[in-house]
CSV table of C-alpha atoms in Angstrom, one decimal:
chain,number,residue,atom,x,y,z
B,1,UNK,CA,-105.7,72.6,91.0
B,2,UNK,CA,-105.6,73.0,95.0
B,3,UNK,CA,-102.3,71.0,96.1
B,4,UNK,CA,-103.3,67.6,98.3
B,5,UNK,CA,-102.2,68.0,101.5
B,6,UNK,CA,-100.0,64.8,100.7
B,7,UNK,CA,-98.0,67.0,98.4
B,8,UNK,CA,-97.7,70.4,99.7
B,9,UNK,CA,-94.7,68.7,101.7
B,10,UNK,CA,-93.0,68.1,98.4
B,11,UNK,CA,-93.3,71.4,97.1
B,12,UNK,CA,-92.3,73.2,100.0
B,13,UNK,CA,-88.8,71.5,100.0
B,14,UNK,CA,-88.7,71.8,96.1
B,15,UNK,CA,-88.9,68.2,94.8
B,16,UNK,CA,-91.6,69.2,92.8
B,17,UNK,CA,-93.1,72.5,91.8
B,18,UNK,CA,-96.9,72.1,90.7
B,19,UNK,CA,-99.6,69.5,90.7
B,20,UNK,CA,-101.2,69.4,87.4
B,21,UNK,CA,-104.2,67.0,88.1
B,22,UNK,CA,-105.2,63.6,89.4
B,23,UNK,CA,-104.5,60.3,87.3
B,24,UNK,CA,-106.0,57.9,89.1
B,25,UNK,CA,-107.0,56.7,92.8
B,26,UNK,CA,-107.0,53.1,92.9
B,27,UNK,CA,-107.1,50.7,96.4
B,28,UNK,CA,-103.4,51.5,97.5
B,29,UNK,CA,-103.0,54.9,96.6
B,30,UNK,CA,-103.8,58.1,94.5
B,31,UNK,CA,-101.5,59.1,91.5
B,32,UNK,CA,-101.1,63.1,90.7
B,33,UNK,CA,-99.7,64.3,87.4
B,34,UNK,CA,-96.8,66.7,88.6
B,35,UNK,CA,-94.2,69.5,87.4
B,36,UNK,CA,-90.3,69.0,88.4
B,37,UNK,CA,-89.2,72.2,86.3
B,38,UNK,CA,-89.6,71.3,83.2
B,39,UNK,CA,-90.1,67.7,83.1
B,40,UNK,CA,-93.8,65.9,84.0
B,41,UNK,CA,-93.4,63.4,86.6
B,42,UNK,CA,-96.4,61.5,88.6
B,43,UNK,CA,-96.4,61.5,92.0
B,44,UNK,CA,-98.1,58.4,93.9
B,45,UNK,CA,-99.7,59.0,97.7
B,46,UNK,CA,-99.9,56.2,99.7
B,47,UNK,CA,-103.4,55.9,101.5
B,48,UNK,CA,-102.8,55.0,105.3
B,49,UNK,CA,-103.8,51.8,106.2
B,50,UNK,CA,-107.4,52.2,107.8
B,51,UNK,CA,-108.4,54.0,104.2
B,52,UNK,CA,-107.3,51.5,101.9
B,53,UNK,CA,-109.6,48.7,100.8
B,54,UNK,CA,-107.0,45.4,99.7
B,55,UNK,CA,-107.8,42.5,101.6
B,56,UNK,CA,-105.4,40.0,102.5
B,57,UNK,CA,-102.1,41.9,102.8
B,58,UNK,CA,-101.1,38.8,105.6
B,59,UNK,CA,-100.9,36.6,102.4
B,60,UNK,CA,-98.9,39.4,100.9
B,61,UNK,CA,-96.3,40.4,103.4
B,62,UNK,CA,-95.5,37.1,104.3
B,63,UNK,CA,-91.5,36.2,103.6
B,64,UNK,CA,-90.9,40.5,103.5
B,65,UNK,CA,-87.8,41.0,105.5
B,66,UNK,CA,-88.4,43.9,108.4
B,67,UNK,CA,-85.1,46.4,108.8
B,68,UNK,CA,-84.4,45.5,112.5
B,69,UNK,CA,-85.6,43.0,115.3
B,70,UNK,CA,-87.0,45.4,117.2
B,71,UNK,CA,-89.2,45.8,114.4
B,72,UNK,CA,-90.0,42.6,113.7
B,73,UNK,CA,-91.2,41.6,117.7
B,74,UNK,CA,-93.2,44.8,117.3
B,75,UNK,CA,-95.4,44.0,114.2
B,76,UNK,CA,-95.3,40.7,115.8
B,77,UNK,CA,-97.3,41.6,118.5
B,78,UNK,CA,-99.6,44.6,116.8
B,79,UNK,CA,-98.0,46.8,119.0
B,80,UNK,CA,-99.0,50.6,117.9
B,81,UNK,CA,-95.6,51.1,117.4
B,82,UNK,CA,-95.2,48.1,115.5
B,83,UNK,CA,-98.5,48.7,113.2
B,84,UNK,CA,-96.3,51.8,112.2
B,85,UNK,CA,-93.9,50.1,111.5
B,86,UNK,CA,-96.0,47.4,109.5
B,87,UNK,CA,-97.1,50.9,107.3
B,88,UNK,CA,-94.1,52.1,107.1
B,89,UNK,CA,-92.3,48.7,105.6
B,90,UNK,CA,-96.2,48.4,103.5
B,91,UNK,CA,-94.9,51.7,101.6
B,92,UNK,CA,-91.8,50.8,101.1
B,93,UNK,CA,-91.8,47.8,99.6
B,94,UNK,CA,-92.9,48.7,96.3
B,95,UNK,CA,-89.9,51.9,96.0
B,96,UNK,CA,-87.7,49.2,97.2
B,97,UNK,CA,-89.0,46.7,94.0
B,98,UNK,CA,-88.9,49.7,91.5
B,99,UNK,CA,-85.2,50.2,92.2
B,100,UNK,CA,-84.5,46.6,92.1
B,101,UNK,CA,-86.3,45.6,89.5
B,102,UNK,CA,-85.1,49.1,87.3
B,103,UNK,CA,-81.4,47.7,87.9
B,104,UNK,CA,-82.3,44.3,86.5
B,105,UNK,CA,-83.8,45.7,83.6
B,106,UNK,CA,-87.3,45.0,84.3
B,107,UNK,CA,-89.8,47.5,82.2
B,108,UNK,CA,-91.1,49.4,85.4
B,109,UNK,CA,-91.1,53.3,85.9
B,110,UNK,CA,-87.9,55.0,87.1
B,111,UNK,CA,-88.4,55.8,90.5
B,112,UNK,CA,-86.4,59.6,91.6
B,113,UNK,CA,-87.3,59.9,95.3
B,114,UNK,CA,-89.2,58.9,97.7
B,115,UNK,CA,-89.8,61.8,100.1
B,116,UNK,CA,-92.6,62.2,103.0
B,117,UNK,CA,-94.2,58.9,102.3
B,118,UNK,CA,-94.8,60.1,98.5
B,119,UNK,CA,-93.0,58.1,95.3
B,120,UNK,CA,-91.8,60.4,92.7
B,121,UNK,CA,-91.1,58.8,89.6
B,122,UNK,CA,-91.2,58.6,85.7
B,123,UNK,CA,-94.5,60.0,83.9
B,124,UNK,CA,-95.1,56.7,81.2
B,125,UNK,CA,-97.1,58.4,78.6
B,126,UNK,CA,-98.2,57.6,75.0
B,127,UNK,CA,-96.7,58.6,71.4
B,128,UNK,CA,-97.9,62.1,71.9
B,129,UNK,CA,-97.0,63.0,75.3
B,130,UNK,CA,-100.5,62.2,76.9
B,131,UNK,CA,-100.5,59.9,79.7
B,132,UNK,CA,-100.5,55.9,78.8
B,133,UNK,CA,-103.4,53.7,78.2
B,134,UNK,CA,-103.7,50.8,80.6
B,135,UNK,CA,-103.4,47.9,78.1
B,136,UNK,CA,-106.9,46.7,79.2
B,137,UNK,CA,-107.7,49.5,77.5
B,138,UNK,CA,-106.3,49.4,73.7
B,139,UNK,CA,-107.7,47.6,70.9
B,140,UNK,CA,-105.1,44.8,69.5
B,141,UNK,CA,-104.1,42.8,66.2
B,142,UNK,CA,-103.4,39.4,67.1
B,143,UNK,CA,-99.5,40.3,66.0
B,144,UNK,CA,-99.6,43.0,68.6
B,145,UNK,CA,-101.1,40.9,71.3
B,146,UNK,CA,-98.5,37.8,71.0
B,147,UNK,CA,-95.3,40.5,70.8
B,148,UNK,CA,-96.9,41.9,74.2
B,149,UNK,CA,-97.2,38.8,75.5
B,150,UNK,CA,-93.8,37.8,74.9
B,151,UNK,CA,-92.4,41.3,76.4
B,152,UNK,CA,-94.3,40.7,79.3
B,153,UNK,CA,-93.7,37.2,79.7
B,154,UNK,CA,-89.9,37.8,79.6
B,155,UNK,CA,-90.4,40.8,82.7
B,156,UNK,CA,-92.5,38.0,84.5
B,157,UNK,CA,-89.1,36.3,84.0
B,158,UNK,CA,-86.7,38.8,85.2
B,159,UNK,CA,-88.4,39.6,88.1
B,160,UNK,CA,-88.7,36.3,89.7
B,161,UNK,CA,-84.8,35.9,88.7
B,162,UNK,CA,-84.8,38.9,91.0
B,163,UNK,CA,-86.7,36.5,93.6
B,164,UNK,CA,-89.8,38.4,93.3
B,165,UNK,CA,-93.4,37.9,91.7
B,166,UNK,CA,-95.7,41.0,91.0
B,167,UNK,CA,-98.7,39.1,93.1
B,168,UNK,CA,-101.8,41.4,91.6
B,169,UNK,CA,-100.6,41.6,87.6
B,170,UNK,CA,-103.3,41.9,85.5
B,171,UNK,CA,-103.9,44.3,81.9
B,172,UNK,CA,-104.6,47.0,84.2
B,173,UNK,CA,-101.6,47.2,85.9
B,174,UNK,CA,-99.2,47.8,82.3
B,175,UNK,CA,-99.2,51.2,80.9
B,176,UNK,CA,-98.5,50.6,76.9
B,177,UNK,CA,-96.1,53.1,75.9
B,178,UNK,CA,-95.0,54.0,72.7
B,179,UNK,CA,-92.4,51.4,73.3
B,180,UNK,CA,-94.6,48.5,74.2
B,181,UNK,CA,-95.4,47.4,77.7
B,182,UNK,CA,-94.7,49.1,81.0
B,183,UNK,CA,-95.5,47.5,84.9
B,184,UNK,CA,-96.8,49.5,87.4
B,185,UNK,CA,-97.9,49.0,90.8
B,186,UNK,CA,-95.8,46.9,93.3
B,187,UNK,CA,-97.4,47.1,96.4
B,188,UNK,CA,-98.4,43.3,96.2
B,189,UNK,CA,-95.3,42.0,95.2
B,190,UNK,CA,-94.1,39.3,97.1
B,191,UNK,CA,-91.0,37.0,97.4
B,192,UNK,CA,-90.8,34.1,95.5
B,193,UNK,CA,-88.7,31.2,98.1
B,194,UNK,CA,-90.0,32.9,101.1
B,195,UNK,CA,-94.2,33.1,100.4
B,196,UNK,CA,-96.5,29.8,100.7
B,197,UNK,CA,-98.2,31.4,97.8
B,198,UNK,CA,-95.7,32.4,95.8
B,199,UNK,CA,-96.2,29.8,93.2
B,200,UNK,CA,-100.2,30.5,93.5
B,201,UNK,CA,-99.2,34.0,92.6
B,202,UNK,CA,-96.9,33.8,90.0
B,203,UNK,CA,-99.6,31.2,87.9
B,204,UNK,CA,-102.4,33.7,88.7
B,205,UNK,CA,-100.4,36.8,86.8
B,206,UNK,CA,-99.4,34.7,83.9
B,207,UNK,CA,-102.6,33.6,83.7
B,208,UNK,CA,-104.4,36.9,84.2
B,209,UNK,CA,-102.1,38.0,81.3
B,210,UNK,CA,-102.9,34.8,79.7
B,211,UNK,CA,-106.6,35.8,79.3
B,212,UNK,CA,-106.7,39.3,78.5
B,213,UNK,CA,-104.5,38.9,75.5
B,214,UNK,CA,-106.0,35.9,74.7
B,215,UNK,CA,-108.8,37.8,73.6
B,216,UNK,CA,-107.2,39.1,70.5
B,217,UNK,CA,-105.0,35.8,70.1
B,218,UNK,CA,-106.6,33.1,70.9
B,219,UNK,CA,-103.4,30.8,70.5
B,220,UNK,CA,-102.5,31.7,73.8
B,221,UNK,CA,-105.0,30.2,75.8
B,222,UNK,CA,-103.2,26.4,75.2
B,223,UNK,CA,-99.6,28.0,76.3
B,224,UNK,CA,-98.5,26.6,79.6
B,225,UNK,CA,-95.8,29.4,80.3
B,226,UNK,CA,-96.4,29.9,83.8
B,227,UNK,CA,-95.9,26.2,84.5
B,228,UNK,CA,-92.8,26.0,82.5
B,229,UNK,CA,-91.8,29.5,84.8
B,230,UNK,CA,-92.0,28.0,87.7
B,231,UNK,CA,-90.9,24.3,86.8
B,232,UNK,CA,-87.4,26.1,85.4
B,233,UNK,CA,-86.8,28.3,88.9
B,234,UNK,CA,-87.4,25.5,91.0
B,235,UNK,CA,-84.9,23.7,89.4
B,236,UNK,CA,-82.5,26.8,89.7
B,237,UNK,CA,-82.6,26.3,85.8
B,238,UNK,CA,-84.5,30.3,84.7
B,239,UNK,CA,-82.1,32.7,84.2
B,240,UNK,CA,-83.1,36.5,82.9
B,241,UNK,CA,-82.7,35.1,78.8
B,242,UNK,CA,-84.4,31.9,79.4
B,243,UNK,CA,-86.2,31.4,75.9
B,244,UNK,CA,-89.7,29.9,77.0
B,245,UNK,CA,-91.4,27.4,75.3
B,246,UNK,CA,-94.9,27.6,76.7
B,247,UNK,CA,-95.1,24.2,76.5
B,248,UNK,CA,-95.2,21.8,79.6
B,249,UNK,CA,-95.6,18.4,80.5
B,250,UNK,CA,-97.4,18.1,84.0
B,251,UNK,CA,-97.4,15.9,86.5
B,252,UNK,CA,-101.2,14.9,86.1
B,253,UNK,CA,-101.1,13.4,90.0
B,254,UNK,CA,-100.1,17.0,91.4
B,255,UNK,CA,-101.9,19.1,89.1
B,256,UNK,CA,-105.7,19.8,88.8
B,257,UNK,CA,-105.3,20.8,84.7
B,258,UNK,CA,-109.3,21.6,84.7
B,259,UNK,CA,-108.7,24.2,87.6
B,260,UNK,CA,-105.6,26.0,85.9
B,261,UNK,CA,-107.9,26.7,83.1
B,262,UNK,CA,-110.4,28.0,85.2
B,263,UNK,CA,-107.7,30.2,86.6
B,264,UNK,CA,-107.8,31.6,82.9
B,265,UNK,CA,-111.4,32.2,82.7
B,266,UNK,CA,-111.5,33.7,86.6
B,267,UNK,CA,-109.0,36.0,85.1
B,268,UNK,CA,-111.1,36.8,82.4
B,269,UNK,CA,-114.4,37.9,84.7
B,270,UNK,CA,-112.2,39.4,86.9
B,271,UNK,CA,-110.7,41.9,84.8
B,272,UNK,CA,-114.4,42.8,83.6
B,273,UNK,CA,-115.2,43.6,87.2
B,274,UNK,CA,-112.1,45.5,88.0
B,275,UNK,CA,-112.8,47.7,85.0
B,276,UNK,CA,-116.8,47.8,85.5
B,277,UNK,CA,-115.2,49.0,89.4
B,278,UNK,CA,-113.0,51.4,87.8
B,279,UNK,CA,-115.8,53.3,85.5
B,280,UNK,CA,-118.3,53.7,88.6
B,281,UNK,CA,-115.8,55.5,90.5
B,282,UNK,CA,-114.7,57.7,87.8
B,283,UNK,CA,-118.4,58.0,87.4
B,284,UNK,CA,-118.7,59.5,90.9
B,285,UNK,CA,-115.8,61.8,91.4
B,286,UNK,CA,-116.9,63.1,88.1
């Protein structure tokens, strides 16, 4: 295929040697399939900021630390240099979390570089080599979807021990390997002491979990895990084993119980709607 111009960069200072083809353009950024001698590697391009389509990125960068002060005053004040900069620290937030999150054992893609404003990291593919299924896109067994839910339960875990929450985690943003689950897709992610929302967050990707399994296990819609989650790191109590219960006892004067269930079935439409999204632009650059 005809290189992107985001990637012709790459090749000319031989981090990678071919573009194979597109996997996917989603709302951040477009993912190529791509050759590093003899090993396949994906390749993610960063849209710039006037392109992409997110909303509310104040809600997610709030509590992200900026490099330098100078920085900081500049973003501060919308400065052009500082809305650079605000791009700049946009893009590499999510390389940042991948190296993190790798060294703490979280199930994410190995990141290799990060060159020209492109992330070059680990191809997740199926059994036979071809590129993994999003999990919103596999049939289940009810075993299957609990033993997911419990792997991706216990990343949930290990990434807010790392002080972070993914902040847009939903069945189409795991890859199911042939090893179980995989994250992807950190741009979102957001600190967990230093965001208003953080607890907001962390509810709405257990829950958005929550509900797509729950389709194939039912069982899992009474769990409470993302209550328990949060209860335990408040308390300084989660640590990266923490066996959860999914049980929890709330406090019925803080907590609208009807509207955390609701959270469940929001989930639900709104993974229908992602995907329905999803088809119609495959549909047109077909």
């Amino acid at each position: 295929m005809k290189t992107p111009q985001g990637l012709q960069a790459l090749i000319d200072d031989g981090v990678i040697d071919e573009v194979l083809r597109p996997l996917k353009s989603g709302k951040e950024a477009t993912v190529y399939m791509v050759r590093s001698g003899d090993v396949v590697r994906c390749a993610k391009v960063y849209k710039d900021m006037a392109q992409r389509s997110f909303q509310q990125r104040v809600q997610y960068q709030e509590g992200r630390k900026v490099r330098g002060s100078r920085e900081a005053r500049a973003i501060g004040r919308a400065s052009k240099y500082g809305r650079k900069q605000q791009e700049a620290a946009w893009k590499n937030t999510e390389v940042d979390a991948l190296y993190q999150l790798r060294a703490a054992g979280v199930r994410v893609p190995e990141p290799y570089s990060y060159v020209h404003g492109v992330l070059v990291m680990e191809m997740v593919t199926d059994a036979d080599g071809h590129a993994a299924p999003r999990l919103g896109e596999v049939e289940l067994t009810a075993e299957q979807a609990r033993e997911y839910h419990r792997v991706l339960l216990r990343q949930v875990v290990r990434m807010l021990c790392c002080g972070l929450i993914h902040g847009d985690l939903s069945a189409y943003n795991v890859l199911v390997g042939p090893d179980g689950p995989v994250v992807i897709d950190f741009p979102q992610v957001v600190s967990a002491s230093g965001n208003n929302a953080a607890r907001r967050l962390l509810l709405r990707d257990v829950n958005n979990l929550t509900a797509s399994l729950g389709r194939w296990a039912p069982d899992l819609l009474d769990t409470w895990y993302g209550e328990e989650m949060w209860a335990l790191f408040e308390a300084g109590a989660l640590q990266a084993e923490t066996e959860l219960t999914g049980n929890f006892e709330p406090d019925e004067t803080a907590v609208d119980l009807d509207s955390v269930r609701q959270a469940i079935n929001d989930a639900r439409e709104e993974a229908l709607i992602r995907q329905q999204g999803r088809e119609a632009a495959a549909e047109a650059d077909a």
